XYZ file of C-alpha atoms in Angstrom:
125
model
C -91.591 99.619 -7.343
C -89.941 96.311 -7.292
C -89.519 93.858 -3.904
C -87.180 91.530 -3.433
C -86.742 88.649 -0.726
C -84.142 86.659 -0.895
C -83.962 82.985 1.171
C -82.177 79.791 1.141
C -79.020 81.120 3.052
C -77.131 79.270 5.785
C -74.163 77.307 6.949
C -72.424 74.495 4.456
C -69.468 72.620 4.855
C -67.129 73.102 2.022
C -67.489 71.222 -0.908
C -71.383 71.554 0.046
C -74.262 72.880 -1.945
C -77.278 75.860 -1.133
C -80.078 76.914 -3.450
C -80.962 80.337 -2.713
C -84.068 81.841 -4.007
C -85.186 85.629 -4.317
C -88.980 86.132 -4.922
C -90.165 89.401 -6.463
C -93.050 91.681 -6.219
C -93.900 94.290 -8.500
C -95.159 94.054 -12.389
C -91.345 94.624 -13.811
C -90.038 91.312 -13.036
C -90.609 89.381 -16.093
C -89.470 92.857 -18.214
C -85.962 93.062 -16.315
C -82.946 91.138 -15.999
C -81.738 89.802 -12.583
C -78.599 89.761 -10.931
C -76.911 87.872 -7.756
C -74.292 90.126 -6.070
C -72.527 89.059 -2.644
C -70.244 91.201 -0.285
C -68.126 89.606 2.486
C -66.950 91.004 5.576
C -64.362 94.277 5.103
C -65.071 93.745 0.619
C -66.820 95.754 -1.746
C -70.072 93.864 -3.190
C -69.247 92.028 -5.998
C -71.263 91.259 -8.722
C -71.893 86.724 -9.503
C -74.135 85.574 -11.609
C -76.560 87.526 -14.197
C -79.329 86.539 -16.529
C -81.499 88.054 -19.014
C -85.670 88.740 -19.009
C -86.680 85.563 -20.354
C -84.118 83.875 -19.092
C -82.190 82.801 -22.324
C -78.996 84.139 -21.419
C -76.452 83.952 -18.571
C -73.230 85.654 -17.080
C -71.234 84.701 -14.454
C -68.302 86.233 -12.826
C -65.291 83.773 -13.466
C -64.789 82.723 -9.683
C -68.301 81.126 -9.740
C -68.182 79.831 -13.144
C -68.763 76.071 -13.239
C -70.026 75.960 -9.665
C -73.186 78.222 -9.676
C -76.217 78.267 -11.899
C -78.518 81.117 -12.117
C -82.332 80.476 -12.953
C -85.762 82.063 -13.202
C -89.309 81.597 -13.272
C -91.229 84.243 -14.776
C -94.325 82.529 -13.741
C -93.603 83.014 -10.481
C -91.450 85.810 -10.456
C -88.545 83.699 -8.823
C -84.889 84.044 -9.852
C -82.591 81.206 -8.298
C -79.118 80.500 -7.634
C -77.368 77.242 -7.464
C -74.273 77.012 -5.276
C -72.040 73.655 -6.088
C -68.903 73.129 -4.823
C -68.460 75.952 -2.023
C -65.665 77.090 -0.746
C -64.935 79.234 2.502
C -64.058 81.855 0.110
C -68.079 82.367 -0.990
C -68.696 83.290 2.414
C -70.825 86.230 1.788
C -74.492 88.038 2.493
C -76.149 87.218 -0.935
C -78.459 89.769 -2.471
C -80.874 89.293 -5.630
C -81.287 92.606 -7.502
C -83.128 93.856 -10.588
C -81.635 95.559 -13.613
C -84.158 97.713 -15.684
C -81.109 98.606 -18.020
C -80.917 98.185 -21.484
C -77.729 97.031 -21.966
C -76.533 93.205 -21.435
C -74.462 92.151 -19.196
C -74.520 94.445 -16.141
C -72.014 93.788 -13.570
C -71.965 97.150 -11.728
C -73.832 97.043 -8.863
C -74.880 100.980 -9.453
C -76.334 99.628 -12.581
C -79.511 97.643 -10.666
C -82.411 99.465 -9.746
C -84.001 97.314 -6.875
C -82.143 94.917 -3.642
C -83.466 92.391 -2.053
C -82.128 92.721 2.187
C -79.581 89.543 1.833
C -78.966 86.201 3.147
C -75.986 85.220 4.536
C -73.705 81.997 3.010
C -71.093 80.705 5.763
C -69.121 77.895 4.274
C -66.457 76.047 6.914
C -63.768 74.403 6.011
């Protein structure tokens, strides 16, 4: 069993920046690749920004390419996301999740195992 808390959320001018950090219990962390997802108001979750066990790879959905960074500390079984350049269009509830999978990348949200509960991005204009 894997627990996930995500934080770092809140309100940003455009053109702003927000870290958001997820923190994770649970012995499988440092074994499983991560994922950001993010679902706005009346959308379907969509899937942002992955990266790999040991943090050696990274995937990122091509609206957020260039703008976010994903990151990850084993050692403290953190996974991060760096939000550059917002837009009111990233206005979202942000959720970490964990991928057990095998396969590389994963953009599905039915293919993570574990959510974190969210934290909510508002960007104004």
């Amino acid at each position: 069993q894997v627990q996930l808390v995500e934080s770092g959320g809140g309100l940003v001018q455009a053109g702003g920046s927000l870290r958001l950090s997820c923190a994770a219990s649970g012995r499988t962390f440092s074994s499983s690749a991560m994922g950001w997802f993010r679902q706005a108001p009346g959308k379907e979750r969509e899937f942002v920004a992955a990266i790999s066990r040991r943090g050696l790879r990274t995937y990122y959905a091509d609206s957020v390419k260039g703008r976010f960074a994903v990151s990850r500390d084993n050692a403290k079984n953190t996974v991060s996301l760096q939000l550059n350049s917002l837009k009111p269009e990233d206005t979202a509830v942000y959720y970490c999740a964990v991928d057990q999978g095998s396969t590389w990348p994963n953009t599905g949200s039915y293919e993570y195992d574990y959510w974190g509960q969210g934290t909510q991005v508002t960007v104004s204009s």
